[in-house]
């Protein structure tokens, strides 16, 4: 297999188009295997869209008749009020006195009411009922036509599987292999040969895990939900008032009523939940080296005067730091100043191993990734190396669903299903590839093969607890949490038994219920007294 030393250029000129082509071919094979008739589905969808268009037009007409219905009811009410007022005026006239205007007003109101009632019942309400019946009929036909479309697509919807994306990536970039699931063997490899703790404490739960390898060097995409204790401030208030004697400019005393709002604040601990996505990669190259770097605001700049001055200022600080012999840092500035300014790994502990890792080729390729503004995601990642372990925290993963659940591809419209399938697969590949790109830009990582994998035991592999927690969270925390829980639940798993490829897994959900409590503070008011304010 060919190594990938120029990840940005290879994606732009080769991998992106290749992946799109393979995705289209895979979808075409699935359609052919399913036996879905594209012509019949297109006809059904066209009929469905026509029905939906007619429904929209009918609903518009119904809104018009609803307005006319309301207007007719208001006309009836207005006419009735005219009759009532005219009748009252006629009743209040002196005996033997008649009012032609009052009689005409009463008769006009009565005629208006009768006419409005006739129009309401014979025209407005009749048309409203007719439109309502038409809408109900259209909705029934739409439901039937939608069910027909789903039935047509059912054979295809059943063919999607969890491994489609992994197989497409492996065909596109053979160096990248994704595992069907995160195995105990892969977990033990990372723990025993690379020093990863690998444990997930009681305050974190695995939402998703995707393991794999680059030239037999293992990696894991992780998505965790974590709980940590924070603080929340609660407030309460109390209104107080008192009377003061005030003296005016003439020496006269008078009473003034004073008002004040006393506010009490109480800070209490509260569980806070957040999610974290990361990439963990194990490699035995440069086994003593540690460093960290964060995304730089100077990456991808437009090269203007201000950016140039900022880069020069940063470089000057790095030069001064490199010349400082009084601290314990062994940092020595390399010749590629652009790389030093943008990568900015000033806390590295071993200059020899750092240079062994970041050769001129690696520096050049890393700079291309950092300065890219069109192809990938640019400088959006943190990079932490802890001896044999590498942690990448790409920001773009926060906007991408790494879950390859085949259910999300199910659709009743073949055209839309194809578009969604191709778009989703392309987004997944781009997210995964550019998370790995900083590692691919380092030639030594691909040239170093893990000794453990060369002699790896290929016996039956079992799913690790990371996979168990991910599956539990996939089914939903609501199925495991206590009925009184008002927070997220941290799901932890324990394997009870394994037999014939089947595992019995116990899931424990840990969350918090809410209890209303009242605290108080004593606050000195403007009246000179201490007041208890409940919170």
XYZ file of C-alpha atoms in Angstrom:
535
model
C 0.000 0.000 0.000
C 1.166 3.487 -0.844
C 1.851 5.896 2.020
C 0.068 9.231 2.135
C 2.658 11.928 2.760
C 0.743 14.798 1.128
C -2.714 14.488 2.708
C -4.130 17.842 1.587
C -3.108 17.562 -2.063
C -4.033 13.887 -2.323
C -7.531 14.611 -0.980
C -8.020 17.460 -3.442
C -6.676 15.723 -6.529
C -7.505 12.095 -5.853
C -9.300 10.931 -2.725
C -12.354 13.190 -2.798
C -13.301 12.273 -6.377
C -12.462 8.608 -5.789
C -14.613 8.439 -2.674
C -17.537 10.129 -4.456
C -17.253 7.648 -7.334
C -17.108 4.656 -4.982
C -20.097 5.980 -3.037
C -22.138 6.311 -6.225
C -21.144 2.817 -7.323
C -22.077 1.395 -3.926
C -25.481 3.067 -3.980
C -26.119 1.811 -7.520
C -25.228 -1.730 -6.426
C -27.573 -1.484 -3.461
C -30.402 -0.289 -5.702
C -29.745 -3.100 -8.178
C -29.609 -5.709 -5.400
C -32.820 -4.392 -3.842
C -34.782 -4.553 -7.067
C -36.326 -1.131 -6.463
C -38.000 0.142 -9.633
C -36.728 3.700 -10.039
C -39.400 4.525 -12.624
C -42.274 3.336 -10.430
C -40.911 5.196 -7.418
C -40.454 8.368 -9.453
C -44.059 8.110 -10.641
C -45.299 7.575 -7.087
C -43.281 10.523 -5.813
C -44.573 12.740 -8.642
C -48.151 11.827 -7.722
C -47.344 12.455 -4.059
C -45.891 15.890 -4.793
C -48.952 16.759 -6.880
C -51.216 15.768 -4.004
C -49.109 17.829 -1.592
C -49.381 20.815 -3.938
C -53.142 20.447 -4.114
C -53.262 20.127 -0.329
C -51.312 23.361 0.071
C -53.675 25.192 -2.279
C -56.733 23.762 -0.478
C -55.357 24.793 2.891
C -54.901 28.318 1.524
C -58.525 28.407 0.394
C -59.612 27.073 3.777
C -57.845 29.943 5.518
C -59.738 32.358 3.223
C -63.093 30.783 4.086
C -62.127 30.820 7.769
C -61.652 34.579 7.494
C -65.028 34.922 5.727
C -66.598 32.721 8.379
C -65.268 34.982 11.106
C -66.457 38.062 9.183
C -69.983 36.592 8.818
C -70.159 35.822 12.536
C -69.033 39.357 13.369
C -71.691 40.720 10.963
C -74.358 38.692 12.746
C -73.200 39.947 16.137
C -73.080 43.535 14.885
C -76.594 43.288 13.354
C -77.947 41.763 16.563
C -76.447 44.586 18.614
C -78.050 47.143 16.270
C -81.416 45.477 16.775
C -80.985 45.455 20.570
C -79.968 49.110 20.771
C -82.785 50.199 18.384
C -85.322 48.186 20.377
C -84.139 49.751 23.645
C -84.424 53.231 22.148
C -87.995 52.477 20.988
C -88.911 51.196 24.440
C -87.571 54.336 26.067
C -89.750 56.680 23.947
C -92.639 58.433 25.711
C -96.038 56.758 25.347
C -97.773 57.709 22.111
C -94.535 58.889 20.467
C -93.062 56.909 17.556
C -89.653 57.092 15.871
C -89.383 56.309 12.182
C -85.565 56.244 12.363
C -85.635 53.820 15.283
C -88.009 51.486 13.467
C -85.923 51.612 10.291
C -82.745 50.967 12.299
C -84.332 47.984 14.011
C -85.613 46.543 10.735
C -82.255 47.159 9.041
C -80.405 45.375 11.830
C -82.855 42.508 11.695
C -82.517 42.229 7.918
C -78.731 42.355 8.205
C -78.742 39.611 10.802
C -81.020 37.396 8.715
C -78.948 37.981 5.576
C -75.695 37.280 7.422
C -77.106 34.051 8.833
C -78.260 32.934 5.374
C -74.852 33.767 3.852
C -73.067 32.092 6.733
C -74.985 28.846 6.416
C -75.681 28.662 2.680
C -72.404 30.030 1.310
C -69.552 30.459 3.778
C -70.041 27.443 6.011
C -71.036 25.240 3.067
C -67.836 26.115 1.191
C -65.764 25.763 4.351
C -67.138 22.247 4.920
C -66.508 21.372 1.283
C -62.877 22.552 1.495
C -62.404 20.765 4.817
C -63.690 17.533 3.273
C -61.384 17.998 0.290
C -58.408 18.504 2.635
C -59.282 15.395 4.603
C -59.520 13.392 1.385
C -56.184 14.741 0.140
C -54.509 13.932 3.459
C -55.817 10.387 3.240
C -54.510 10.011 -0.320
C -51.153 11.500 0.707
C -50.847 9.007 3.579
C -51.684 6.149 1.225
C -49.265 7.358 -1.441
C -46.492 7.873 1.132
C -47.046 4.354 2.461
C -46.865 3.078 -1.111
C -43.542 4.889 -1.631
C -42.127 3.483 1.623
C -43.197 0.001 0.531
C -41.443 0.468 -2.802
C -38.214 1.528 -1.039
C -38.350 -1.071 1.748
C -36.001 -3.571 0.013
C -33.332 -0.865 -0.364
C -33.783 0.521 3.156
C -33.078 -2.954 4.539
C -29.716 -3.236 2.736
C -27.912 -0.350 4.459
C -25.447 -1.513 7.120
C -23.092 -0.064 9.729
C -19.873 -0.816 7.807
C -20.591 1.003 4.549
C -18.586 4.113 5.419
C -15.659 2.097 6.771
C -15.430 0.003 3.606
C -15.622 3.068 1.365
C -12.799 4.787 3.268
C -10.624 1.652 3.154
C -11.135 1.406 -0.613
C -10.315 5.082 -1.060
C -7.292 5.305 1.268
C -5.973 1.775 1.882
C -3.688 3.065 4.625
C -6.771 3.870 6.727
C -8.627 0.856 8.056
C -11.752 1.187 10.245
C -12.759 -1.663 12.540
C -16.286 -3.123 12.512
C -16.350 -2.434 16.256
C -14.011 -1.451 19.088
C -12.617 -4.744 20.354
C -11.001 -5.804 23.612
C -7.896 -6.629 21.583
C -7.668 -3.071 20.236
C -8.204 -1.647 23.719
C -5.529 -3.904 25.232
C -3.129 -2.949 22.451
C -3.508 0.740 23.271
C -3.186 0.058 26.989
C -0.301 -2.388 27.041
C 1.884 -1.083 24.212
C 1.120 2.630 24.207
C 0.346 3.352 27.846
C -3.239 4.548 27.459
C -5.322 4.353 30.590
C -8.340 3.505 28.452
C -10.694 3.597 31.403
C -13.878 5.606 31.462
C -14.584 6.802 35.006
C -17.956 7.080 36.671
C -18.309 10.666 35.459
C -18.042 9.893 31.745
C -19.878 7.668 29.314
C -19.064 6.627 25.758
C -21.614 7.923 23.264
C -19.733 6.665 20.212
C -16.458 4.896 19.465
C -14.852 4.048 16.131
C -11.509 2.301 16.191
C -9.152 1.567 13.320
C -5.546 1.691 12.242
C -3.064 3.445 9.961
C -0.517 0.885 8.791
C -1.415 -1.234 11.835
C -0.969 1.677 14.247
C -4.231 1.924 16.208
C -6.522 4.914 16.553
C -9.889 5.581 18.170
C -12.460 8.250 17.480
C -14.209 8.888 20.771
C -17.360 10.799 21.656
C -17.886 11.080 25.405
C -20.436 12.650 27.684
C -18.744 13.974 30.813
C -20.061 15.254 34.109
C -18.249 17.703 36.316
C -19.299 19.656 39.340
C -19.935 23.325 38.851
C -21.755 26.039 40.712
C -25.062 27.813 40.247
C -26.151 30.979 41.988
C -29.773 31.184 43.125
C -31.402 34.494 44.035
C -34.271 35.552 46.267
C -35.708 38.963 47.078
C -37.763 40.693 49.745
C -39.469 44.078 49.729
C -39.129 46.204 52.873
C -40.393 49.660 53.708
C -40.056 52.096 56.612
C -40.893 55.672 57.558
C -38.276 58.354 58.148
C -38.543 61.826 59.588
C -36.868 64.299 57.230
C -36.130 67.968 57.822
C -36.571 70.404 54.957
C -34.639 73.581 54.207
C -36.952 75.620 56.448
C -36.356 73.372 59.424
C -39.729 71.677 59.284
C -40.008 67.921 59.777
C -42.133 65.656 57.643
C -42.513 61.875 57.139
C -41.108 60.033 54.108
C -41.851 56.437 53.186
C -38.757 54.539 52.044
C -38.740 51.326 49.986
C -35.943 48.840 49.318
C -35.588 45.473 47.635
C -33.212 43.176 49.462
C -31.582 40.537 47.233
C -29.973 37.381 48.604
C -27.720 35.065 46.619
C -26.814 31.496 47.456
C -24.275 29.475 45.452
C -24.638 25.698 45.421
C -22.950 22.848 43.537
C -24.657 21.553 40.398
C -23.769 18.738 37.953
C -22.742 20.094 34.562
C -22.638 17.942 31.432
C -20.667 18.449 28.249
C -19.673 16.331 25.277
C -16.179 15.825 23.925
C -15.010 14.404 20.603
C -11.418 13.443 19.977
C -9.047 11.213 18.039
C -6.528 9.040 19.882
C -3.609 7.563 17.932
C -0.871 5.242 19.139
C 2.570 5.141 17.534
C 5.970 4.046 18.858
C 7.888 6.739 16.950
C 9.541 9.373 19.173
C 8.505 7.465 22.315
C 9.808 10.055 24.822
C 8.484 13.172 23.124
C 5.696 15.242 24.633
C 4.270 18.525 23.330
C 0.991 20.343 22.798
C -0.330 22.966 20.424
C -3.582 24.873 20.000
C -5.211 26.370 16.879
C -3.444 29.567 15.900
C -5.267 32.748 14.918
C -2.396 33.403 12.515
C -3.183 30.339 10.399
C -5.029 30.990 7.165
C -4.477 34.746 7.410
C -4.776 36.911 4.313
C -1.164 38.073 4.482
C -2.011 41.697 5.159
C 0.185 44.168 6.983
C -1.455 43.546 10.356
C -1.080 39.757 10.057
C 2.528 40.173 8.959
C 3.268 42.319 11.998
C 1.570 39.809 14.301
C 3.645 36.955 12.863
C 6.845 38.967 13.279
C 5.892 39.746 16.863
C 5.222 36.061 17.590
C 8.496 35.045 15.931
C 10.405 37.623 18.008
C 8.951 36.126 21.188
C 9.935 32.623 20.035
C 13.471 33.787 19.267
C 13.795 35.347 22.715
C 12.390 32.186 24.290
C 14.858 30.053 22.341
C 17.825 32.175 23.473
C 16.809 32.119 27.122
C 19.201 29.758 28.862
C 18.037 30.483 32.402
C 14.846 28.401 32.378
C 14.506 24.606 32.196
C 13.099 24.591 28.669
C 15.196 22.933 25.971
C 13.285 24.727 23.222
C 15.409 25.525 20.194
C 13.934 27.419 17.264
C 14.028 25.524 13.961
C 14.864 27.073 10.606
C 11.297 26.933 9.270
C 9.960 29.990 11.065
C 6.485 29.749 9.499
C 6.101 26.264 10.942
C 7.314 27.370 14.377
C 4.948 30.352 14.435
C 1.834 28.429 13.347
C 2.411 25.040 14.985
C 3.779 26.728 18.110
C 4.699 23.633 20.137
C 6.921 25.477 22.604
C 6.466 22.994 25.454
C 8.213 20.088 23.688
C 10.574 18.178 25.908
C 12.959 16.586 23.405
C 14.354 18.598 20.488
C 16.008 15.592 18.842
C 12.831 13.519 18.745
C 10.783 16.554 17.702
C 13.038 17.074 14.690
C 13.001 13.342 13.996
C 9.227 13.529 13.827
C 8.849 16.852 12.018
C 11.210 16.511 9.100
C 11.246 19.228 6.407
C 8.627 17.231 4.485
C 6.421 16.905 7.570
C 6.768 20.638 8.303
C 5.784 21.523 4.743
C 2.731 19.266 4.733
C 1.651 20.417 8.192
C 1.886 24.053 7.062
C -0.320 23.311 4.068
C -2.976 21.866 6.382
C -2.765 24.808 8.782
C -2.941 27.450 6.045
C -5.659 25.761 3.985
C -8.880 27.758 3.685
C -10.658 25.955 0.804
C -10.136 22.181 0.764
C -10.297 20.980 4.350
C -10.975 22.638 7.681
C -7.688 24.461 8.134
C -6.171 25.006 11.552
C -9.094 23.850 13.677
C -7.366 21.216 15.819
C -5.450 20.866 19.041
C -2.608 18.343 19.014
C -1.240 16.774 22.197
C 1.495 14.138 22.184
C 2.153 12.194 25.368
C 5.022 9.857 24.576
C 3.483 7.099 22.419
C -0.018 8.578 22.470
C -1.304 11.346 20.222
C -4.540 13.200 20.939
C -6.199 15.277 18.215
C -9.166 17.494 19.091
C -10.644 18.713 15.760
C -13.296 21.389 16.120
C -15.072 20.264 12.960
C -16.014 16.969 14.632
C -18.431 18.929 16.812
C -20.514 19.658 13.704
C -20.474 16.142 12.253
C -22.428 13.058 13.273
C -19.874 10.231 13.422
C -22.602 7.680 14.021
C -23.021 5.513 10.916
C -26.456 4.234 11.920
C -27.984 2.732 8.733
C -31.479 3.802 9.827
C -30.748 7.412 8.948
C -30.404 6.507 5.260
C -33.913 5.070 5.015
C -36.169 7.167 2.766
C -39.278 6.790 0.616
C -37.923 8.883 -2.294
C -35.158 7.223 -4.289
C -33.838 10.526 -5.661
C -33.636 12.119 -2.218
C -32.226 8.920 -0.721
C -29.392 8.967 -3.264
C -28.622 12.645 -2.629
C -28.664 12.195 1.152
C -26.548 9.042 0.990
C -23.850 10.642 -1.169
C -23.812 13.897 0.812
C -23.656 12.161 4.193
C -20.917 9.760 3.124
C -18.859 12.624 1.682
C -19.217 14.652 4.887
C -18.248 11.643 6.997
C -15.171 10.903 4.912
C -14.032 14.524 4.968
C -14.467 14.753 8.746
C -12.579 11.518 9.399
C -9.850 12.176 6.841
C -8.989 15.682 8.023
C -8.977 14.535 11.633
C -6.283 12.050 10.594
C -4.533 14.472 8.216
C -2.145 15.944 10.846
C -0.953 12.395 11.546
C -0.703 11.493 7.861
C 1.492 14.544 7.278
C 4.214 12.969 9.471
C 6.063 10.363 7.339
C 7.695 8.644 10.315
C 4.295 7.684 11.706
C 3.454 5.705 8.582
C 6.923 4.234 8.337
C 6.796 2.940 11.920
C 4.784 -0.211 12.309
C 3.691 -1.336 15.754
C 5.638 -4.410 16.790
C 2.611 -5.783 18.627
C 0.532 -5.823 15.475
C 3.127 -7.814 13.531
C 2.675 -10.735 15.890
C -0.939 -10.035 16.740
C -3.137 -12.944 17.666
C -5.981 -13.212 15.161
C -8.245 -15.204 17.457
C -11.874 -14.324 18.021
C -12.258 -10.742 19.181
C -14.768 -9.476 21.682
C -16.324 -6.044 21.924
C -14.794 -3.776 24.565
C -16.718 -1.884 27.222
C -16.369 1.231 25.034
C -18.533 -0.509 22.460
C -20.978 -1.634 25.136
C -21.422 1.901 26.491
C -21.824 3.279 22.982
C -24.559 0.732 22.250
C -26.338 1.541 25.516
C -26.294 5.261 24.706
C -27.424 4.496 21.156
C -30.588 2.916 22.523
C -31.125 6.039 24.651
C -30.431 6.982 28.241
C -34.191 7.347 28.842
C -34.493 3.542 28.791
C -32.120 3.165 31.745
C -32.416 6.282 33.896
C -34.414 6.492 37.121
C -37.952 7.955 36.744
C -37.051 10.804 39.116
C -33.861 11.755 37.261
C -33.922 15.331 35.919
C -30.368 15.453 34.539
C -28.455 13.506 31.927
C -27.519 9.990 33.002
C -24.010 8.614 32.821
C -24.351 5.053 31.548
C -21.780 2.459 32.608
C -21.753 -1.177 31.546
C -20.589 -4.485 32.971
C -20.349 -7.765 31.107
C -22.245 -10.462 33.003
C -21.678 -13.419 30.710
C -20.595 -14.430 27.215
C -21.771 -17.531 25.415
C -21.810 -18.481 21.725
C -21.047 -14.934 20.607
C -23.785 -13.442 22.776
C -23.016 -11.150 25.698
C -25.237 -10.225 28.641
C -24.494 -6.630 29.579
C -25.672 -4.839 32.719
C -26.200 -1.097 32.358
C -26.059 1.270 35.319
C -27.420 4.788 34.913
C -26.248 7.512 37.279
C -28.074 10.829 37.413
C -29.617 13.269 39.849
C -33.132 13.990 40.988
C -34.311 17.479 41.886
C -35.460 18.490 45.366
C -36.857 21.929 46.050
C -35.004 23.484 48.976
C -35.177 26.859 50.687
C -32.117 28.605 52.024
C -31.887 32.075 53.492
C -29.533 34.938 54.188
C -29.653 37.673 56.804
C -29.275 41.053 55.118
C -29.033 44.490 56.705
C -31.731 46.747 55.300
C -31.787 50.496 54.935
C -34.053 50.652 57.980
C -31.168 49.484 60.138
C -32.676 46.068 60.846
C -31.562 42.567 59.847
C -34.034 40.811 57.560
C -34.213 37.152 56.588
C -34.433 36.757 52.813
C -35.469 33.320 51.536
C -33.841 31.838 48.444
